[in-house]
Short mmCIF file of C-alpha atoms in Angstrom, two decimals:
data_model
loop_
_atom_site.label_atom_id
_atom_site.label_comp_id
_atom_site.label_asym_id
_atom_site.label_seq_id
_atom_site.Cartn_x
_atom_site.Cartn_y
_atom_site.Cartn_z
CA UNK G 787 -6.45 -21.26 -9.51
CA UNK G 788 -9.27 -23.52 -7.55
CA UNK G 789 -7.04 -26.09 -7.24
CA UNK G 790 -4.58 -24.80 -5.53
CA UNK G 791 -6.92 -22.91 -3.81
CA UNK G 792 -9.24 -25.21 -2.08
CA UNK G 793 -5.80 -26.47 -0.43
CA UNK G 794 -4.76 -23.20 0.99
CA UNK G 795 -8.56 -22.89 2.29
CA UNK G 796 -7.95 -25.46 4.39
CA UNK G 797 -5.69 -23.49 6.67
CA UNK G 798 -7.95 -21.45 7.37
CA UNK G 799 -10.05 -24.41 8.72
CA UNK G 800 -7.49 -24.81 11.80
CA UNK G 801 -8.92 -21.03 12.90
CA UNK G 802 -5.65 -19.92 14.56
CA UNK G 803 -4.06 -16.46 13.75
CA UNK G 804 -0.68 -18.29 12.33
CA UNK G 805 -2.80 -20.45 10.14
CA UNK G 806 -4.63 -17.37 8.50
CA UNK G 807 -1.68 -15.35 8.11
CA UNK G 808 0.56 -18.52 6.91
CA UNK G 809 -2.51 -18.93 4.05
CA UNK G 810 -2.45 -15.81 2.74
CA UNK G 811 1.03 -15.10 2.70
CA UNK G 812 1.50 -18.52 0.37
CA UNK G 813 -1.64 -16.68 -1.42
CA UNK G 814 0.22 -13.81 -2.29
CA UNK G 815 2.97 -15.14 -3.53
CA UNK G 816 1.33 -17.67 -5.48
CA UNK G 817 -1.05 -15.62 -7.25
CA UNK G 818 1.32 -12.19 -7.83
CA UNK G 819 5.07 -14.68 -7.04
CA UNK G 820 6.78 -12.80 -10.06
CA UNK G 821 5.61 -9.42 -10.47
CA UNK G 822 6.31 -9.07 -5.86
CA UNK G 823 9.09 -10.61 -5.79
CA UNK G 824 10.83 -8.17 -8.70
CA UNK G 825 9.64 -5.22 -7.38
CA UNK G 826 10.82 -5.83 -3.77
CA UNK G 827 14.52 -7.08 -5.20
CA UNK G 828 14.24 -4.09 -7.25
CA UNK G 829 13.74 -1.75 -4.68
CA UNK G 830 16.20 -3.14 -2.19
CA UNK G 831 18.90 -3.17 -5.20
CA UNK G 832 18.19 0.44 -5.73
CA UNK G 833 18.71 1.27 -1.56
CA UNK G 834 21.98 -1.40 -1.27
CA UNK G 835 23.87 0.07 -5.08
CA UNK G 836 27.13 1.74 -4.52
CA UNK G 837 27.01 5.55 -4.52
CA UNK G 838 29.58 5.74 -7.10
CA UNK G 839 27.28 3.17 -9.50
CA UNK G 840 26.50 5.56 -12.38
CA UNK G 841 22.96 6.46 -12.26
CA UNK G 842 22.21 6.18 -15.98
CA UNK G 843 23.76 2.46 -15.91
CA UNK G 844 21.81 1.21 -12.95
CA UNK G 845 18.63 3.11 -14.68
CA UNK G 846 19.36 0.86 -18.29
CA UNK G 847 19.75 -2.32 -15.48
CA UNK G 848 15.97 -1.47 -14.22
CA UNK G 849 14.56 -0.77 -17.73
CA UNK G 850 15.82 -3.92 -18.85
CA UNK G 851 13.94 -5.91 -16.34
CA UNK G 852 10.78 -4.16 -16.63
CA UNK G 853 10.79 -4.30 -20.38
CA UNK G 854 11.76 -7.78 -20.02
CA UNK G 855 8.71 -8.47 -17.54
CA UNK G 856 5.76 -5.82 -19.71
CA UNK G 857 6.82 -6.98 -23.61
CA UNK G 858 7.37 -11.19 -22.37
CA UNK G 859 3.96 -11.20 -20.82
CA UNK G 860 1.82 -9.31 -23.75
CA UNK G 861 3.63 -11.81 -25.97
CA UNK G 862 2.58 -14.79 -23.99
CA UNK G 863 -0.42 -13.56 -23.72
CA UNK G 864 -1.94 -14.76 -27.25
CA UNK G 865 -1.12 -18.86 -25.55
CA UNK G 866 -2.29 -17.86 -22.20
CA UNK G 867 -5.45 -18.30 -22.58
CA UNK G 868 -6.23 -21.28 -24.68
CA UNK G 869 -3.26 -22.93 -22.90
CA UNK G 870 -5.43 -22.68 -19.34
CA UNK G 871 -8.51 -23.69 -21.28
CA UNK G 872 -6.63 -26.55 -22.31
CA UNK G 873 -5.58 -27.42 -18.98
CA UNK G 874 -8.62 -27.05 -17.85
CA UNK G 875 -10.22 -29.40 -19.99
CA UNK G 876 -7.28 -31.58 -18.96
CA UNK G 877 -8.30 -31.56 -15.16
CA UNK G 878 -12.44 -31.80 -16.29
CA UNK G 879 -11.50 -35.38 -17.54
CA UNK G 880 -9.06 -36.33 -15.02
CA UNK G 881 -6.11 -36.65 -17.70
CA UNK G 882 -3.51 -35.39 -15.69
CA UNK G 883 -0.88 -37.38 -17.04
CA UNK G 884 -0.82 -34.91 -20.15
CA UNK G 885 0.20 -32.03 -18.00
CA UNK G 886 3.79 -32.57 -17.75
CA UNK G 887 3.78 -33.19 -21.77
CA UNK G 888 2.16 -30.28 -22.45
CA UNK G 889 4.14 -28.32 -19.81
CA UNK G 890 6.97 -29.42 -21.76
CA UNK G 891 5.48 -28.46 -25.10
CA UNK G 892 4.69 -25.15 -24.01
CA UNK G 893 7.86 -24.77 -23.06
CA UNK G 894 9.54 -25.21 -26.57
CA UNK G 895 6.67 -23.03 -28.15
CA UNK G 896 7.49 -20.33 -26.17
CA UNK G 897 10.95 -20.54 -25.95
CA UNK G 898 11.34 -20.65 -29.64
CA UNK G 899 8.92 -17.60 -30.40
CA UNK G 900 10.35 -15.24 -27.30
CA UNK G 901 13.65 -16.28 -28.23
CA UNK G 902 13.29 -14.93 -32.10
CA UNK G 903 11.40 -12.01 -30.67
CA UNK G 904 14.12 -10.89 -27.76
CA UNK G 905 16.94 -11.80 -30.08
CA UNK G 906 15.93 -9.47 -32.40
CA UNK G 907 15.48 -6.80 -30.10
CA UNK G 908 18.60 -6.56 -28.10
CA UNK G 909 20.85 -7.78 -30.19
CA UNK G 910 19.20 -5.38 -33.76
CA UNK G 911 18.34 -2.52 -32.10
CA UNK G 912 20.68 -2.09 -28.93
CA UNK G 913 24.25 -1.12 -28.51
CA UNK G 914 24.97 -3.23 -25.44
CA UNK G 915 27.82 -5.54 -25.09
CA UNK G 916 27.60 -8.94 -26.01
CA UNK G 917 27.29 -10.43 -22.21
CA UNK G 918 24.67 -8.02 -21.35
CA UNK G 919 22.61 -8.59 -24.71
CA UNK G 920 22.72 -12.09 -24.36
CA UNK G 921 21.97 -12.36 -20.27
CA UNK G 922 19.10 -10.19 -21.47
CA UNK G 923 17.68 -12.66 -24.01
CA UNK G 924 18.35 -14.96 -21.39
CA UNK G 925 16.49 -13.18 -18.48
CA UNK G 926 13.73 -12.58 -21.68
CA UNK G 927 13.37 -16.35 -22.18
CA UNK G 928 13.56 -17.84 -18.61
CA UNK G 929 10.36 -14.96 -17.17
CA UNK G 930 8.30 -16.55 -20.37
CA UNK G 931 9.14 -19.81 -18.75
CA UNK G 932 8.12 -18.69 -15.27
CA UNK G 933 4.68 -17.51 -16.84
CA UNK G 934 4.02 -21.32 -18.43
CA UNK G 935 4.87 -22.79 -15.29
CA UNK G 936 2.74 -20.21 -13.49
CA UNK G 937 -0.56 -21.83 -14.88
CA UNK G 938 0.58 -25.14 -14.55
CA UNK G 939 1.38 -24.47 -10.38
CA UNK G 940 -2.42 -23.59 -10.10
CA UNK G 941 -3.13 -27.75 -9.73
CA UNK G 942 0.02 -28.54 -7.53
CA UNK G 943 -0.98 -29.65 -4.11
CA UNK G 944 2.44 -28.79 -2.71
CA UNK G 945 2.00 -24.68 -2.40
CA UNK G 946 4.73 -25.13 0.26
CA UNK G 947 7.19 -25.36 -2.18
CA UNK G 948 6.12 -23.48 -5.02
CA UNK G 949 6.39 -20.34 -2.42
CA UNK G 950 9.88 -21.11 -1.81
CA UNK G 951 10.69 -21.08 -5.18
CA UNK G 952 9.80 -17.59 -5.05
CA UNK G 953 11.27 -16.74 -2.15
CA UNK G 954 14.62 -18.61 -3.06
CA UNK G 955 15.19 -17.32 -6.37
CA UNK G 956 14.10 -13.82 -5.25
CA UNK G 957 17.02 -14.21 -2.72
CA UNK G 958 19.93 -15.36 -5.15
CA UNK G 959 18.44 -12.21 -7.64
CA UNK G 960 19.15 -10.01 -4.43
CA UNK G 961 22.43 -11.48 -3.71
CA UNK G 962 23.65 -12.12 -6.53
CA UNK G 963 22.89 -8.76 -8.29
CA UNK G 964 24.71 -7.12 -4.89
CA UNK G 965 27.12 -9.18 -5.74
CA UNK G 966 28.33 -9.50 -8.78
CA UNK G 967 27.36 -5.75 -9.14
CA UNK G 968 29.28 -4.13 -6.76
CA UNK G 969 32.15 -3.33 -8.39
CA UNK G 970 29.79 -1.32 -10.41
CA UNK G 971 29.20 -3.49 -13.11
CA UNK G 972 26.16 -2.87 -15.12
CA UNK G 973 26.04 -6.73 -16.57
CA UNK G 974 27.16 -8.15 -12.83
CA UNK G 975 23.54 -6.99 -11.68
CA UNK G 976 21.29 -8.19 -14.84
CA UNK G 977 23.86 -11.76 -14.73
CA UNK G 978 22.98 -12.07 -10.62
CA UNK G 979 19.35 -11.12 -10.83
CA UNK G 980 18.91 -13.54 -13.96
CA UNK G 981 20.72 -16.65 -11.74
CA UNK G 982 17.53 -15.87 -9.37
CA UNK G 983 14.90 -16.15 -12.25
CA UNK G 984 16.85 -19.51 -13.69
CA UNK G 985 16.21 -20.63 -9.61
CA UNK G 986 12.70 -19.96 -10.10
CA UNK G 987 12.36 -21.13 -12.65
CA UNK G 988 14.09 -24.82 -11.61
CA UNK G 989 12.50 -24.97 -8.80
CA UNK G 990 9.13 -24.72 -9.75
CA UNK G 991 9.96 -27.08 -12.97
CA UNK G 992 11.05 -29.80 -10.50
CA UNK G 993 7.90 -29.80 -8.78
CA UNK G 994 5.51 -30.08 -11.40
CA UNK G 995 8.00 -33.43 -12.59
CA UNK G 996 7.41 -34.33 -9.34
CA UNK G 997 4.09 -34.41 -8.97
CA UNK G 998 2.92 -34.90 -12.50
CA UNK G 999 4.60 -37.78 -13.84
CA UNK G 1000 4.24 -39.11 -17.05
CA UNK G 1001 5.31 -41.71 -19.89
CA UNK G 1002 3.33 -39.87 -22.82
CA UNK G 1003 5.98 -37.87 -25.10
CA UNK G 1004 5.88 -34.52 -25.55
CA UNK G 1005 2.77 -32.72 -26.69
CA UNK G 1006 1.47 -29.74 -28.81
CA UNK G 1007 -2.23 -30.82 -28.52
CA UNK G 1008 -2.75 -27.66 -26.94
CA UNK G 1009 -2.04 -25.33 -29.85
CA UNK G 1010 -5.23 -26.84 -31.51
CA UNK G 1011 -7.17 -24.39 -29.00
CA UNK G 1012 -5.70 -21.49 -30.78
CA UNK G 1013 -7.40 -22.23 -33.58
CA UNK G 1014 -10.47 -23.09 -31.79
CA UNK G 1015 -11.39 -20.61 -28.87
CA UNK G 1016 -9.45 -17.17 -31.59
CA UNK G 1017 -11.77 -15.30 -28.57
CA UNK G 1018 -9.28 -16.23 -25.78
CA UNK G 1019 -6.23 -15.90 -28.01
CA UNK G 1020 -7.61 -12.12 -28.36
CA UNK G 1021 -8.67 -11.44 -24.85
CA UNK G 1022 -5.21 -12.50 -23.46
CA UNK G 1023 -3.00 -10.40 -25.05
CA UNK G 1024 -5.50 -7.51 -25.36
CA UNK G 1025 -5.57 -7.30 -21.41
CA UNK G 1026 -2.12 -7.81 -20.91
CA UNK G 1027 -1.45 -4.86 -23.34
CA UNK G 1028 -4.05 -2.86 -21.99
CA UNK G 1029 -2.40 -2.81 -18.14
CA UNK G 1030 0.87 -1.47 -19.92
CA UNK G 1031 -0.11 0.75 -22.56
CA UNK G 1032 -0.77 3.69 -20.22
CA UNK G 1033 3.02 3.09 -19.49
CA UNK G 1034 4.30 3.04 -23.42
CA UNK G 1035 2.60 6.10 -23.95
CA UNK G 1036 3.99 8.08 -20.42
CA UNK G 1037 7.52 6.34 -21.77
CA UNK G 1038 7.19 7.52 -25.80
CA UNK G 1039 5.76 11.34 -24.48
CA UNK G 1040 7.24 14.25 -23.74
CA UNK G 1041 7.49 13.57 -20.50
CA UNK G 1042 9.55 10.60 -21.29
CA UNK G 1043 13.15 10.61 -21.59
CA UNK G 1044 15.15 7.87 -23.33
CA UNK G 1045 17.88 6.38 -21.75
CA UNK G 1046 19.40 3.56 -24.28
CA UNK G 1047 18.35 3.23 -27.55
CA UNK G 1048 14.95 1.69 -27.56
CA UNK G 1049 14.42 2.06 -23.62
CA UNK G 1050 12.56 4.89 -22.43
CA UNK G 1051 11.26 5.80 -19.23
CA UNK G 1052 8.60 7.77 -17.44
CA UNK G 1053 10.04 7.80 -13.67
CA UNK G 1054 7.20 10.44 -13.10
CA UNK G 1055 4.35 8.24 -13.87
CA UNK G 1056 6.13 5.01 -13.33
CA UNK G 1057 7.34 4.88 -9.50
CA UNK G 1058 4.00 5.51 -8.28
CA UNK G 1059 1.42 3.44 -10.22
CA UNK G 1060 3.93 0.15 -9.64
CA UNK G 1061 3.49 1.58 -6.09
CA UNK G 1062 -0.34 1.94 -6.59
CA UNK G 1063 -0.19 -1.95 -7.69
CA UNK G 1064 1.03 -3.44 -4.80
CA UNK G 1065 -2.14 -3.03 -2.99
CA UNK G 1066 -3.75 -5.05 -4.75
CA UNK G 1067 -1.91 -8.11 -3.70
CA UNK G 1068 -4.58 -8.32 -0.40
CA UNK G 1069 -7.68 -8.82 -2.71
CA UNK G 1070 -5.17 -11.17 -4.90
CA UNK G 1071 -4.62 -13.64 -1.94
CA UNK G 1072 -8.40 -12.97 -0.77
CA UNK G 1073 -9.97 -13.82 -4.53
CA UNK G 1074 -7.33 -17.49 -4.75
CA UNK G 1075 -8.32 -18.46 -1.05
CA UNK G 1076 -11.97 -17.55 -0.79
CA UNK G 1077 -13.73 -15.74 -3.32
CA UNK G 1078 -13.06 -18.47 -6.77
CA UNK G 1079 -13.30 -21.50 -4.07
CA UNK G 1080 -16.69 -20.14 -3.02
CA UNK G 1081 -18.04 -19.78 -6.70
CA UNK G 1082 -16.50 -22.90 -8.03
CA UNK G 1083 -18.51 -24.54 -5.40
CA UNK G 1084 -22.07 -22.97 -6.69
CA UNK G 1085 -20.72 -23.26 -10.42
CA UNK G 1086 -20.22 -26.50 -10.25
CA UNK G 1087 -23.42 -26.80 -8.48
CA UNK G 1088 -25.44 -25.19 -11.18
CA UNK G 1089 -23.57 -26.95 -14.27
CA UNK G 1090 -24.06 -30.08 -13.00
CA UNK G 1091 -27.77 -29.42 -11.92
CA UNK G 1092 -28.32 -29.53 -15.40
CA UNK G 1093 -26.22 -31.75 -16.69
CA UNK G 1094 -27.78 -33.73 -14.49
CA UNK G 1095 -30.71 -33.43 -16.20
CA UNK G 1096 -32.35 -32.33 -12.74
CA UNK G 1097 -36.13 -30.56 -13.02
CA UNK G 1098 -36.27 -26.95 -13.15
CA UNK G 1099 -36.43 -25.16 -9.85
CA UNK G 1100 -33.74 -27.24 -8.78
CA UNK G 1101 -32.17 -25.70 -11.71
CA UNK G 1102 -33.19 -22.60 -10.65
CA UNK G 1103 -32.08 -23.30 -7.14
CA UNK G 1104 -28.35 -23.72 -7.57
CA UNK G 1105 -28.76 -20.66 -10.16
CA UNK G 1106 -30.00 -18.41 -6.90
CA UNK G 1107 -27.22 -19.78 -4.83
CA UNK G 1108 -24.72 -19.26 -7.43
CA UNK G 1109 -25.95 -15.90 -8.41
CA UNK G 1110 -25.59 -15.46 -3.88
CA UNK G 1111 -21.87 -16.46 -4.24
CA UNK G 1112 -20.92 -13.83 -6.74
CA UNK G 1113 -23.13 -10.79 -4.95
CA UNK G 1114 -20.82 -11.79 -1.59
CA UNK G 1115 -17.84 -12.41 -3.74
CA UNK G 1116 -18.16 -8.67 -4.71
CA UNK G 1117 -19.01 -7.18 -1.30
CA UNK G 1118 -15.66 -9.40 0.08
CA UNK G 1119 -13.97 -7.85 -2.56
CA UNK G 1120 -15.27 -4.01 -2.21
CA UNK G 1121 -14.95 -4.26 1.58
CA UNK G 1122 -11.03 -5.36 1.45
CA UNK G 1123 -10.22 -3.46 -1.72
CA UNK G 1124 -12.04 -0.15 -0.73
CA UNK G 1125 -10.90 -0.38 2.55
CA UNK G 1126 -6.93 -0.41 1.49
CA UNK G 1127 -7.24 2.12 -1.52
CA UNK G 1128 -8.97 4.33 1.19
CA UNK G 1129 -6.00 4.02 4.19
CA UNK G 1130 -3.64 3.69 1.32
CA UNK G 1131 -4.78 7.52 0.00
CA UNK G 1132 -5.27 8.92 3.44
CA UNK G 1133 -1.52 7.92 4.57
CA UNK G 1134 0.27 8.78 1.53
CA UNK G 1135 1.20 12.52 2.66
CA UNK G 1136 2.75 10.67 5.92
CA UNK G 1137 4.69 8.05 4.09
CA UNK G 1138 5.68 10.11 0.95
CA UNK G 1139 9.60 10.68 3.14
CA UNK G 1140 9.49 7.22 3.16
CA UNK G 1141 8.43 5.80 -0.39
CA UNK G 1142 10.97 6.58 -3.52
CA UNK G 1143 8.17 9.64 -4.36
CA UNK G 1144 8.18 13.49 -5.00
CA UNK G 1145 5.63 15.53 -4.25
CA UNK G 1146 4.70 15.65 -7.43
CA UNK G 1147 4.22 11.94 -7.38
CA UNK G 1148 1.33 12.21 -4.96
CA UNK G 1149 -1.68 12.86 -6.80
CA UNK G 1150 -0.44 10.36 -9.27
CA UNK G 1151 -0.24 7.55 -6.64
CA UNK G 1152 -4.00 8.51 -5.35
CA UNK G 1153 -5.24 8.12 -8.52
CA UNK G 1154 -3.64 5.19 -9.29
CA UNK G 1155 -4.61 3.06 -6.35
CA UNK G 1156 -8.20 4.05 -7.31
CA UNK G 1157 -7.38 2.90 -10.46
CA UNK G 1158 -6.11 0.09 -8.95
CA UNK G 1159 -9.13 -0.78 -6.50
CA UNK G 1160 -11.70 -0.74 -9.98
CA UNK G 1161 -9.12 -2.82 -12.02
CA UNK G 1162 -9.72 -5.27 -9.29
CA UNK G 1163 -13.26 -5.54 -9.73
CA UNK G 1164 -12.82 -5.68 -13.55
CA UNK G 1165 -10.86 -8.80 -12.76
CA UNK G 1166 -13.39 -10.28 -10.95
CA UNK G 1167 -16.12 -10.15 -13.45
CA UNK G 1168 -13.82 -11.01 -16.18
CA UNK G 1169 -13.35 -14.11 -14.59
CA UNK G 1170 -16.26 -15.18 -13.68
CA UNK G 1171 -17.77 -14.05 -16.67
CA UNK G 1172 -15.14 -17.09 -18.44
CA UNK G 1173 -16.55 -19.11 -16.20
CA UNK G 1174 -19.71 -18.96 -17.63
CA UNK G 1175 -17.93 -19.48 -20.79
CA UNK G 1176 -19.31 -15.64 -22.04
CA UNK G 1177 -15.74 -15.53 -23.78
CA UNK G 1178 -16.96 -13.41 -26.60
CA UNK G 1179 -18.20 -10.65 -24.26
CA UNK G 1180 -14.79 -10.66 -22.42
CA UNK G 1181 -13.25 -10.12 -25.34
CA UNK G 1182 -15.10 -7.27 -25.87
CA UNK G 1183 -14.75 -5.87 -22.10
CA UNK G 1184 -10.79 -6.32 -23.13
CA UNK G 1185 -11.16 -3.79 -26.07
CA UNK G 1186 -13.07 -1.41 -23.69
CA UNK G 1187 -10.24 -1.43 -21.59
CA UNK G 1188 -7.51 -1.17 -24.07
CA UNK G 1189 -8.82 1.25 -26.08
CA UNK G 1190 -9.85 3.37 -23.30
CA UNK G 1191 -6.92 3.56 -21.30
CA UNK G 1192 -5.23 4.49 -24.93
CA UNK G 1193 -7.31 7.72 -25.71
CA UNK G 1194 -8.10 8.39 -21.99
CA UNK G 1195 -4.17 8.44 -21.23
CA UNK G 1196 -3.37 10.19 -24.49
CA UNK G 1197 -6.24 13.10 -23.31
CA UNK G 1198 -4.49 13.51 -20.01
CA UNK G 1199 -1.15 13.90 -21.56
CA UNK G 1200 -2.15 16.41 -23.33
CA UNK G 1201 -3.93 18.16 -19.99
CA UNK G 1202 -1.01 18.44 -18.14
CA UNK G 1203 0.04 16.45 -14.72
CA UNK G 1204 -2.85 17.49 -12.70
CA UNK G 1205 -4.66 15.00 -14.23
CA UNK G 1206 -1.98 12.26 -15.30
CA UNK G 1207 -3.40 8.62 -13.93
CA UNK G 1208 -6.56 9.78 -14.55
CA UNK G 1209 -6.91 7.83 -17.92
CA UNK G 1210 -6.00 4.33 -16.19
CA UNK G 1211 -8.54 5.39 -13.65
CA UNK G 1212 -11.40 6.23 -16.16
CA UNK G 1213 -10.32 3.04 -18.40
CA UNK G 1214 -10.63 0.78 -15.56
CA UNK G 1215 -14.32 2.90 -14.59
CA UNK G 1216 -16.11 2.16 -17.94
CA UNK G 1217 -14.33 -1.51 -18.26
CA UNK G 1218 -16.11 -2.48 -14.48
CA UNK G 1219 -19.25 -0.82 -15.41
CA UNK G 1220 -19.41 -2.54 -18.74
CA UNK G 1221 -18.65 -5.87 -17.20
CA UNK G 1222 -21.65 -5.05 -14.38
CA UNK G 1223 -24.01 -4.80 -17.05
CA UNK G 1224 -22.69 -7.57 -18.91
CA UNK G 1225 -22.90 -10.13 -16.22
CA UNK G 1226 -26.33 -8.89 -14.66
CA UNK G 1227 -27.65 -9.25 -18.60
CA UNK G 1228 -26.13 -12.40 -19.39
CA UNK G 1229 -27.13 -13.75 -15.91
CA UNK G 1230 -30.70 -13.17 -16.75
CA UNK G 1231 -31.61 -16.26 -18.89
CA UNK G 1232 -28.66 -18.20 -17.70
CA UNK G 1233 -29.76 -21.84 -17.87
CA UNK G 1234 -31.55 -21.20 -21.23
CA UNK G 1235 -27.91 -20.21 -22.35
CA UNK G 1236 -26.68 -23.07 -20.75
CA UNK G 1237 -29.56 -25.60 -21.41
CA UNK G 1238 -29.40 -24.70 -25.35
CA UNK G 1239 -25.82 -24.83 -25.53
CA UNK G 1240 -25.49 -28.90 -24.50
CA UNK G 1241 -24.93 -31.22 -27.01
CA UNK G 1242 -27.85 -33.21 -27.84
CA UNK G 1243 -27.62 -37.19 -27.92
#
């Protein structure tokens, strides 16, 4: 997201309070648009429902979505990856007139594969009526959407616009779902919060036409990096799985319960660790605005230094400087981060009348915003670590964490709920320290990597 980016850095550049705030608001919603904007419509749904709404109904309404959100974006996570790569390689060469093609390509792919794949599921193994089934599918296929056109917003220059997207189609899901759900109508709610998603959706489509016009028919040229980076096919939907398969197992457990056929719950474990997510959204809008602006800066920097064909301690130079960016990167990061996990823990007990938490729910929310704080980090080294086109070793880091939030969760299950979040914590613990020692290795020798790896002429 450097594009996009580098343009919101330059409100900060004005240096007035309004500017700063302005930034990282557009920051925020930018880099976490979907996943804030559901769980504040959520929420306020839950506060504004009728009292005589049956509580089981609203609770299938709620499942829906966040089944809808978890299962669309581990599915679109085998394209994710080689379809930014792609892009990527796009912008490298200046051939931005393929983006709307591909943009519309991606679309079809997508919507063909979620639609066979959400089809099947509500309409095989659900009893729901026909309206709600199909505004379901519907609601399944337009949030894949919104996650293609969520890579392609990263090079729009107009983040004015892709904000109110958000902030528009998060208001017609509000209304809407109020709306057409009041007179307790289980598919009035799912048909009102999908109109807001379909806005979104629109919205955002509109302004990449806008801005990326093009003659060139529709293309598919970007499946070809399926085939040729497998690596990124495998780390995107291994770390999308991995940040919801604490979840699945909490839901499938004993301490699940299920509510409609194949939707189960975990309210227990649940409430509190989507709780524990939001503050990350801070270090989200910090990492778009200044920490990947900073580094693509020094990256590009180094690469071309060598590219370049410039002598070696110039080389060696920009590798210093670059290797400076990402130690202040990570102190940025662990000074905002630690900073909000800490007041965030320390003014739970205070807030717990006001948040939609038991008692019980406490220890589980500490945990998780630790959790939370080294998932962060993880992030951070992930990224760069693509950067430095290390894609094989990320891969890798994404089987630490999958695999170790699967046993990890699965021992604390069995320990009881004293320690429940404690196996998203620990996952998250030996994912960051793998990636430490995987960058400060791989960093070692890093233009011989990079030297050795150029195509000779």
């Amino acid at each position: 997201m450097a594009g996009i980016g580098f343009r919101l850095r330059r409100m900060l550049d004005q240096e007035s309070y309004l500017a700063t705030i302005q930034a990282y608001l557009f920051a925020a919603l930018i880099s976490t648009g979907p996943w804030l904007i559901t769980i504040l419509v959520l929420g306020l749904i839950s506060i504004m429902q009728p009292v005589t709404f049956p509580f089981t109904a609203f609770d299938i309404f709620r499942l829906t979505i966040i089944y809808v959100y978890a299962f669309s974006l581990i599915v679109f996570g085998i394209i994710q990856m080689p379809l930014t790569r792609y892009l990527a390689d796009l912008l490298y060469t200046h051939d931005l007139r393929m983006y709307l093609p591909t943009y519309l390509g991606a679309l079809i792919v997508v919507g063909v594969v979620q639609f066979t794949i959400g089809g099947t599921a509500v309409f095989a193994f659900t009893e729901w009526s026909f309206t709600y089934a199909a505004h379901a599918l519907i609601l399944y296929v337009v949030v894949s959407f919104i996650w293609v056109a969520m890579i392609f917003i990263t090079t729009a220059r107009d983040y004015y616009s892709i904000s109110v997207a958000f902030l528009v189609g998060g208001a017609v899901s509000l209304g809407g779902s109020y709306w057409l759900g009041s007179g307790s109508s289980m598919e009035g709610y799912l048909i009102g919060y999908t109109l807001g998603q379909v806005v979104i959706f629109l919205l955002l489509t509109v302004r990449l036409a806008s801005e990326f016009r093009s003659e060139h028919p529709i293309s598919f040229e970007f499946l070809r990096y399926l085939k040729r980076y497998p690596t990124l096919v495998i780390v995107g939907f291994t770390y999308n799985l991995a940040i919801w398969v604490d979840k699945m197992l909490f839901w499938f457990s004993p301490v699940g319960r299920q509510v409609d056929g194949f939707l189960h719950a975990c309210a227990l474990y649940d409430v509190p660790m989507f709780v524990a997510f939001l503050t990350i959204v801070p270090s989200m809008s910090l990492f778009l605005i200044r920490i990947e602006t900073s580094f693509y800066k020094s990256y590009i920097g180094f690469y071309g230094a060598i590219v370049g064909k410039s002598n070696l301690p110039t080389i060696r130079k920009q590798k210093e400087d670059m290797i400076d960016t990402i130690k202040l990167s990570i102190l940025r990061l662990l000074k905002l981060q630690g900073t909000i996990a800490l007041v965030s823990i320390l003014v739970v007990p205070y807030l717990i009348d006001l948040l939609p938490l038991t008692w019980l729910q406490m220890n589980i929310l500490r945990v998780g915003i630790l959790g939370a704080f080294l998932h962060v980090l993880f992030l951070l080294l992930s990224i760069l670590l693509m950067y430095l086109e290390f894609r094989q070793e990320v891969m890798w880091l994404t089987f630490v964490f999958l695999f170790g939030n699967l046993i990890a969760t699965r021992v604390t299950l069995n320990l009881g709920i004293a320690f429940y979040g404690y196996g998203y914590l620990v996952a998250c613990f030996l994912a960051l320290a793998a990636g430490v020692w995987v960058l400060e290795y791989r960093i070692r020798d890093l233009e011989y990597t990079v030297f050795v790896q150029q195509p000779v002429h």
